[in-house]
PDB file of C-alpha atoms in Angstrom:
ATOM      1  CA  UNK A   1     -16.981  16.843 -11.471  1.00  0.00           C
ATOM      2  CA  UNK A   2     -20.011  14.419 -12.606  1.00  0.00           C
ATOM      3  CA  UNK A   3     -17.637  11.382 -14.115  1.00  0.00           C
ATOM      4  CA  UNK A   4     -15.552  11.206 -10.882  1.00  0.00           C
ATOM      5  CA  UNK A   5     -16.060   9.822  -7.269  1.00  0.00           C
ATOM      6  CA  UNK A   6     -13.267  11.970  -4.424  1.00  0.00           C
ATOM      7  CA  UNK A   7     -13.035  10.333  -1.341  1.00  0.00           C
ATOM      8  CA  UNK A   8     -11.019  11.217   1.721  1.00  0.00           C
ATOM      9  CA  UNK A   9     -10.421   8.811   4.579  1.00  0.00           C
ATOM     10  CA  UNK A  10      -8.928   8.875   7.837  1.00  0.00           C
ATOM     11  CA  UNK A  11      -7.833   5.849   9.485  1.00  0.00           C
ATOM     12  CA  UNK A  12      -6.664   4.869  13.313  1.00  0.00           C
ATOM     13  CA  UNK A  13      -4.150   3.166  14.913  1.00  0.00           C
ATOM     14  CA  UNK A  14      -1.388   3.929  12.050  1.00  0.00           C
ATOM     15  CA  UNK A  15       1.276   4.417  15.372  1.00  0.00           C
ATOM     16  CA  UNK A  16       0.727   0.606  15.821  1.00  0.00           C
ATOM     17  CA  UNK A  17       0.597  -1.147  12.301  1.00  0.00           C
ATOM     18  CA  UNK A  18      -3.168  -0.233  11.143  1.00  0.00           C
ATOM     19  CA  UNK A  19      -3.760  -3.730  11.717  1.00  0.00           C
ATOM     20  CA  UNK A  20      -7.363  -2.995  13.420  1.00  0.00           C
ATOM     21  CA  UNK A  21     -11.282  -2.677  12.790  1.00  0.00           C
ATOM     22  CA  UNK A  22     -10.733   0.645  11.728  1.00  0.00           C
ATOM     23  CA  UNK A  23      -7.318   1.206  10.699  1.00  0.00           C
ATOM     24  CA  UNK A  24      -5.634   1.401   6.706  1.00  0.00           C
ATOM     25  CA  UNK A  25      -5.520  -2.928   7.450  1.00  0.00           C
ATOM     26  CA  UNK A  26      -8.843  -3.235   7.811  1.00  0.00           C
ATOM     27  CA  UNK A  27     -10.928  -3.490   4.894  1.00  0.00           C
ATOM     28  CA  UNK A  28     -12.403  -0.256   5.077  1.00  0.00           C
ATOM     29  CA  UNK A  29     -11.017   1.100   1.835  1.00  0.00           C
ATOM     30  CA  UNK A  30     -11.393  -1.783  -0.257  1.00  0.00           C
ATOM     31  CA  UNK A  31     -15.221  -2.674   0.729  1.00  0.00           C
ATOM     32  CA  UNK A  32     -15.671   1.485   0.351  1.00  0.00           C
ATOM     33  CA  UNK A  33     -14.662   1.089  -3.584  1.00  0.00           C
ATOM     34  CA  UNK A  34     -17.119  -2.060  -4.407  1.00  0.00           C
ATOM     35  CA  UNK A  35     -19.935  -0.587  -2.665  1.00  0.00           C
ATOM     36  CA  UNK A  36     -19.125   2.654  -4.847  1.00  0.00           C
ATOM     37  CA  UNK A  37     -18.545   0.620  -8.004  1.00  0.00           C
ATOM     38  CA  UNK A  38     -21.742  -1.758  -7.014  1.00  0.00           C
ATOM     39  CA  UNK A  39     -23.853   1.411  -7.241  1.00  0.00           C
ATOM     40  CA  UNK A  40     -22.848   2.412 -10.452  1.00  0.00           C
ATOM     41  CA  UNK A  41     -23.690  -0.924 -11.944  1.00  0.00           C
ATOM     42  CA  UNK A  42     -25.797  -1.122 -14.485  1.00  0.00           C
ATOM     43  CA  UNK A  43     -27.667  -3.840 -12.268  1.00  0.00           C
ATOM     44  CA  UNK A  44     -26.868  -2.532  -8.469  1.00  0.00           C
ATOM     45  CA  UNK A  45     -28.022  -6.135  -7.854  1.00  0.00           C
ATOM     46  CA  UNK A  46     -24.738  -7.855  -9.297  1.00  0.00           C
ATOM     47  CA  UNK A  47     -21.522  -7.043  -9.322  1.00  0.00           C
ATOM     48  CA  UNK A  48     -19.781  -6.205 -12.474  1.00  0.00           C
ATOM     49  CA  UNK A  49     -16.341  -7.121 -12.269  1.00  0.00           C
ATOM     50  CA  UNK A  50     -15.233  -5.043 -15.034  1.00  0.00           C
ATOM     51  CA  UNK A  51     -16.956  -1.646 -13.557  1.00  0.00           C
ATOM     52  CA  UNK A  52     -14.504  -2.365 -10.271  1.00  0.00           C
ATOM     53  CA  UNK A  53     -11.751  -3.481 -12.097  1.00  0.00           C
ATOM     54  CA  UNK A  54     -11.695  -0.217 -14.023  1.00  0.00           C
ATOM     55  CA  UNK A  55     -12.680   2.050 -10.934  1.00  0.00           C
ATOM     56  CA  UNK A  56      -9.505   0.421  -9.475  1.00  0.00           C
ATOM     57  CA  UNK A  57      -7.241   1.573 -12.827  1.00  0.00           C
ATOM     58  CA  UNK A  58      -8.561   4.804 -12.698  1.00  0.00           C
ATOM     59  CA  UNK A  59      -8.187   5.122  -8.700  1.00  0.00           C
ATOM     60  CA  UNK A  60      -5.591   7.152  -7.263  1.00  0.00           C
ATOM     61  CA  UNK A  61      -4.405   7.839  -3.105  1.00  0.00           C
ATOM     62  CA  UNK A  62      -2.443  10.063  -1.579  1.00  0.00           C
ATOM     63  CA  UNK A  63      -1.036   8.360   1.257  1.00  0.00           C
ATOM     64  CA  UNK A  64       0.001  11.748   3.376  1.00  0.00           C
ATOM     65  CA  UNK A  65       2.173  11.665   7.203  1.00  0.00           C
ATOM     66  CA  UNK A  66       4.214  13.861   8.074  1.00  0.00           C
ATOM     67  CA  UNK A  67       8.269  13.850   6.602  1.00  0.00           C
ATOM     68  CA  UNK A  68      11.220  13.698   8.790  1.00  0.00           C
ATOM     69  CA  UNK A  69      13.216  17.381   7.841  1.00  0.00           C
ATOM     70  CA  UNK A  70      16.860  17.400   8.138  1.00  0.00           C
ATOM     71  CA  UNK A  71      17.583  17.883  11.686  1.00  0.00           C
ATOM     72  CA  UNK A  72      21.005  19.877  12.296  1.00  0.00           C
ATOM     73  CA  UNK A  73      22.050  17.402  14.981  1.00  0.00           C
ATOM     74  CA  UNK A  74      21.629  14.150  12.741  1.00  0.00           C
ATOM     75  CA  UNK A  75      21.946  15.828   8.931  1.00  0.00           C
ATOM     76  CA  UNK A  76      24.182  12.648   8.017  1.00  0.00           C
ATOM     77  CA  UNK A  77      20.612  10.442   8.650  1.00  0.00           C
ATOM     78  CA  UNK A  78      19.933  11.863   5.105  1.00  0.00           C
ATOM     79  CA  UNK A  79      21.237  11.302   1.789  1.00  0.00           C
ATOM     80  CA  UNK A  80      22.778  14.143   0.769  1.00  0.00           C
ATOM     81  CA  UNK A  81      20.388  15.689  -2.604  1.00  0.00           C
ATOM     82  CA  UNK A  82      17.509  13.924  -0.360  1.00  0.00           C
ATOM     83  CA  UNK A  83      16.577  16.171   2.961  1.00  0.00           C
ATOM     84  CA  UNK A  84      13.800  18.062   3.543  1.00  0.00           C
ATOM     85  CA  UNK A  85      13.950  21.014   4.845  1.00  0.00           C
ATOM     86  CA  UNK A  86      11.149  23.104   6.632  1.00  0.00           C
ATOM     87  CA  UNK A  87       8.875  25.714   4.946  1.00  0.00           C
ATOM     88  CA  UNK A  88       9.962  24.377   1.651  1.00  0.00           C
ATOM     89  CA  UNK A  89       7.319  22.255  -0.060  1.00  0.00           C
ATOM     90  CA  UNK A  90       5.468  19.547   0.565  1.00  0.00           C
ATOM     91  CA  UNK A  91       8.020  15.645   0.245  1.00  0.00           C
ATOM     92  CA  UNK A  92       7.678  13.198  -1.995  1.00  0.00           C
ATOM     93  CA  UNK A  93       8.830   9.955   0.691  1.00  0.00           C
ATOM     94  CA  UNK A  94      10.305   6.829  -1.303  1.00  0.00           C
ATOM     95  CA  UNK A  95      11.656   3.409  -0.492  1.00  0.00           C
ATOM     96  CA  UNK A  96      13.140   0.837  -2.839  1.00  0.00           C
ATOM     97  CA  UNK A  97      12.649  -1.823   0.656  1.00  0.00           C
ATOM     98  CA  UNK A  98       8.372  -0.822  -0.435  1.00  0.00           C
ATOM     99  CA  UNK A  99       8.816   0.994   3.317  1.00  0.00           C
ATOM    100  CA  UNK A 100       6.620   3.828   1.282  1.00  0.00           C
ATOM    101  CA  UNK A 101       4.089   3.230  -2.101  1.00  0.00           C
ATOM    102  CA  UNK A 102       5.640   5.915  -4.218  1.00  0.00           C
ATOM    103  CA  UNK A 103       7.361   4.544  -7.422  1.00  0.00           C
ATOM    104  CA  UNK A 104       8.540   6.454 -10.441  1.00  0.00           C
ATOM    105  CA  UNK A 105       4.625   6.813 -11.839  1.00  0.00           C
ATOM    106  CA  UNK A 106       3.064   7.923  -8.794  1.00  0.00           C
ATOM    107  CA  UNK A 107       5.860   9.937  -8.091  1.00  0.00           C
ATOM    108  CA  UNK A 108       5.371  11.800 -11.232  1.00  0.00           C
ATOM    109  CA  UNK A 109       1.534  12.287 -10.868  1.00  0.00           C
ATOM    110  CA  UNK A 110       2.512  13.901  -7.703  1.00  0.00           C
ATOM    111  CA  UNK A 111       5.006  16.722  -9.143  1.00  0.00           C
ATOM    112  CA  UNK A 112       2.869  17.177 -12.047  1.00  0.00           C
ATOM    113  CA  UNK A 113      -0.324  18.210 -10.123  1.00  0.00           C
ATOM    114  CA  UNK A 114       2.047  20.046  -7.951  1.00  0.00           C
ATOM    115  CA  UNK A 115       2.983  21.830 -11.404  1.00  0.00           C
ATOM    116  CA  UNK A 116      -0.124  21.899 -12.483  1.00  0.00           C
ATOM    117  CA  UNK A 117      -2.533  23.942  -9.783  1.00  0.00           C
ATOM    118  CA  UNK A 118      -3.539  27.348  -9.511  1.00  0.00           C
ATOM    119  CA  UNK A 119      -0.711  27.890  -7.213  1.00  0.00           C
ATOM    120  CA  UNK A 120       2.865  26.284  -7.983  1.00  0.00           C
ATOM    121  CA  UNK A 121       3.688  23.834  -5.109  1.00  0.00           C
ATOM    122  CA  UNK A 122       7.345  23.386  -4.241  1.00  0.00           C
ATOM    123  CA  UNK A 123       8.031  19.747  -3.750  1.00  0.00           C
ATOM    124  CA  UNK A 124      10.837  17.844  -2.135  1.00  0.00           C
ATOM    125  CA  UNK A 125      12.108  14.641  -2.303  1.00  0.00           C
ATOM    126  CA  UNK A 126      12.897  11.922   0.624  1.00  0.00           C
ATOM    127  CA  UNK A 127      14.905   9.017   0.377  1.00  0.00           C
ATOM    128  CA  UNK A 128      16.276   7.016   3.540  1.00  0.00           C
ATOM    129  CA  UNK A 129      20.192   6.189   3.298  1.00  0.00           C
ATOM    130  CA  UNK A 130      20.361   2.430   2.329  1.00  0.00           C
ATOM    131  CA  UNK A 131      22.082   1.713   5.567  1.00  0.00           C
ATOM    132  CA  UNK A 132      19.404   2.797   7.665  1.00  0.00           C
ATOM    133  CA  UNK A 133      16.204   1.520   9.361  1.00  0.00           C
ATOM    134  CA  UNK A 134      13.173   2.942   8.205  1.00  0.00           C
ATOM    135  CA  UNK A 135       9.567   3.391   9.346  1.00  0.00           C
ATOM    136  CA  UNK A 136       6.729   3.264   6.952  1.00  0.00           C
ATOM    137  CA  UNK A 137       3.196   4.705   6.543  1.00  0.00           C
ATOM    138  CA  UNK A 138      -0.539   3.278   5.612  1.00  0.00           C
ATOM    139  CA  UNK A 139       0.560   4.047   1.793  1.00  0.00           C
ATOM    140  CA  UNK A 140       2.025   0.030   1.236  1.00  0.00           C
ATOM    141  CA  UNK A 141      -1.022  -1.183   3.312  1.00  0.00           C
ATOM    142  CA  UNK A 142      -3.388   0.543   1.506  1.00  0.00           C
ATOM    143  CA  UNK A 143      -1.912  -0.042  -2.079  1.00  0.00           C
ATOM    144  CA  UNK A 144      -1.497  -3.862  -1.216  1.00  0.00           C
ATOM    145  CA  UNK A 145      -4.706  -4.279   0.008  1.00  0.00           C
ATOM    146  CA  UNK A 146      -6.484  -2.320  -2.685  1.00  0.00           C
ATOM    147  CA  UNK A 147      -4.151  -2.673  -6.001  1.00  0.00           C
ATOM    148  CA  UNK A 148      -4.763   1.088  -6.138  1.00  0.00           C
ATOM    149  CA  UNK A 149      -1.459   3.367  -7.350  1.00  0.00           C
ATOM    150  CA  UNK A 150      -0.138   5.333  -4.115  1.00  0.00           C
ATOM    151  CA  UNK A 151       2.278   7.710  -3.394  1.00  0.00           C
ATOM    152  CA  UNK A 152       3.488   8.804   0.129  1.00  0.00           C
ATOM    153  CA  UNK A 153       3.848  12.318   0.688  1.00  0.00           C
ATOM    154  CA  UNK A 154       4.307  14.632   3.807  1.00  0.00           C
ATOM    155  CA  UNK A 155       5.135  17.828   5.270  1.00  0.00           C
ATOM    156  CA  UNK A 156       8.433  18.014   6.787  1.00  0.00           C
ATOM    157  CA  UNK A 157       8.888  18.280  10.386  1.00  0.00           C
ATOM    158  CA  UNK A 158      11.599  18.055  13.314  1.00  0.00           C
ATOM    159  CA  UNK A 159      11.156  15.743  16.346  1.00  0.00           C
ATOM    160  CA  UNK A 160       8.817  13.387  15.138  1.00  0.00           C
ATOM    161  CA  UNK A 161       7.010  11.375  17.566  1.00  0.00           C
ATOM    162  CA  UNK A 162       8.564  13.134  20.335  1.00  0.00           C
ATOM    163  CA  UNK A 163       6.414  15.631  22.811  1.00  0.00           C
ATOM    164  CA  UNK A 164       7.305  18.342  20.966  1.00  0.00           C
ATOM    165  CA  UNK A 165       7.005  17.998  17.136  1.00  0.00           C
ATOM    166  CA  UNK A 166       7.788  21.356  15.080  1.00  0.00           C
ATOM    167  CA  UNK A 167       6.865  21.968  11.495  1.00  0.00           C
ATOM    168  CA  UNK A 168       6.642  24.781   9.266  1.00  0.00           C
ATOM    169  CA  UNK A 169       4.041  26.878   8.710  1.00  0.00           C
ATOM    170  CA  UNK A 170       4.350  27.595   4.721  1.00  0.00           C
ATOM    171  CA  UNK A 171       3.896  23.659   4.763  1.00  0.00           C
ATOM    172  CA  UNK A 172       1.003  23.814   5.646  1.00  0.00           C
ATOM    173  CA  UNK A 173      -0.336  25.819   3.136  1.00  0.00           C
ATOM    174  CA  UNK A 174       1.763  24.094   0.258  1.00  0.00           C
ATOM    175  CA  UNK A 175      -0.145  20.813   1.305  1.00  0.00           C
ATOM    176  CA  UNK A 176      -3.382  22.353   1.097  1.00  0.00           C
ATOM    177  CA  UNK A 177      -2.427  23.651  -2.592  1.00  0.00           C
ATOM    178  CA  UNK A 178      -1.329  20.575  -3.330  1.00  0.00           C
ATOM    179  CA  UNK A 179      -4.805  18.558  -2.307  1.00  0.00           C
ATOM    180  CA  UNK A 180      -6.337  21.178  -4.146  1.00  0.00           C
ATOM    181  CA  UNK A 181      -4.404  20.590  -7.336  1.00  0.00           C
ATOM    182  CA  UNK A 182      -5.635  16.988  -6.717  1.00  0.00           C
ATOM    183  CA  UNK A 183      -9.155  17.242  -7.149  1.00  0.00           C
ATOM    184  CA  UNK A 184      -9.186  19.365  -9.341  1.00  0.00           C
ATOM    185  CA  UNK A 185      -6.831  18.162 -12.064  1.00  0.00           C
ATOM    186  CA  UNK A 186      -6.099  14.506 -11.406  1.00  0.00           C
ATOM    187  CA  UNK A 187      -8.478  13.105 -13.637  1.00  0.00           C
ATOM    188  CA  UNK A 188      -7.302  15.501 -16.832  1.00  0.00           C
ATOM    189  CA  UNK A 189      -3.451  14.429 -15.927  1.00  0.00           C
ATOM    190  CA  UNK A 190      -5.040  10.805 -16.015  1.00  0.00           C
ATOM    191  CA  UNK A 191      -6.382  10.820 -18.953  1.00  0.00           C
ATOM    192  CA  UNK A 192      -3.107  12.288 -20.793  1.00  0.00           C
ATOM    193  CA  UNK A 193      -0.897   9.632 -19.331  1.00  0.00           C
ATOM    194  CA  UNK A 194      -3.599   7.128 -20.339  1.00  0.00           C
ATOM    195  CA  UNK A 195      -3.074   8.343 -24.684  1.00  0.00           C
TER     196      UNK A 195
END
């Protein structure tokens, strides 16, 4: 709609720490906002800190890799109430070592649009056993480099990073429902949470 900017990005090198020219490290995202919140100025010839500051408030990413499901061979990798499983909704991945950006707010954005769209989306939820190493995604990088809320998300697969990855199908389209439900309702949920 007219009072809202959508953006999708896709950034390289995210196998190898985003730390390049054109990777979620690279200030991409950030100089993509003020350029955005430059030309809404009321002067496009200086920038009004207050126009970016609030673009930044009312900005919103989903941070979205893929999920590690439960595989049968290594089921005790997972806290119990915590493993996603295949063909059954799109995962909500958190962290309380900031491995992933999702925190109880953006957390709750994402199961409310998933509530909220034309088509209920099933979500799941991940959380890594304390005792256990961790990867992460571009979600931190981009939150911490932007001061925009994030929340990591993903479809679950088996065999991640090997040469023969396998996720479900239904996934698919649950992730697609849930993007959906993003564009088209973010800025109402928004504006409730804002009263």
């Amino acid at each position: 709609n007219d009072d809202m900017f959508s953006l999708i990005a896709c950034f390289d090198h995210e196998e190898v720490g985003s730390n390049s020219a054109q990777g979620a490290g690279s200030p991409v995202m950030s100089e993509a906002v003020e350029r955005i919140t430059d030309a809404l100025s009321e002067n496009p010839h200086s920038r009004d800190p207050e126009t970016h500051a609030s673009a930044i408030r009312k900005s919103f990413i989903f941070s979205v890799d893929q999920a590690h499901a439960v595989h049968p061979n290594y089921s005790g990798k997972h806290e119990k109430n915590h493993g996603p499983k295949m063909n059954a909704g799109v995962v909500i991945k958190t962290n309380q070592n900031q491995r992933y950006a999702t925190n109880g707010v953006t957390g709750f954005f994402a199961r409310e649009l998933a509530r909220r769209g034309d088509v209920k989306v099933p979500m799941q939820e991940f959380v890594v056993r304390s005792d256990c190493a961790c990867g992460s995604t571009i979600g931190p990088v981009l939150s911490a480099n932007t001061g925009i809320r994030t929340v990591d998300l993903g479809m679950p697969q088996l065999s991640m990073h090997s040469c023969r990855e396998v996720m479900g199908i239904a996934d698919l389209t649950h992730g697609l429902n849930l993007f959906k439900a993003f564009f088209k309702h973010f800025n109402e949920l928004d504006n409730c949470m804002e009263g």
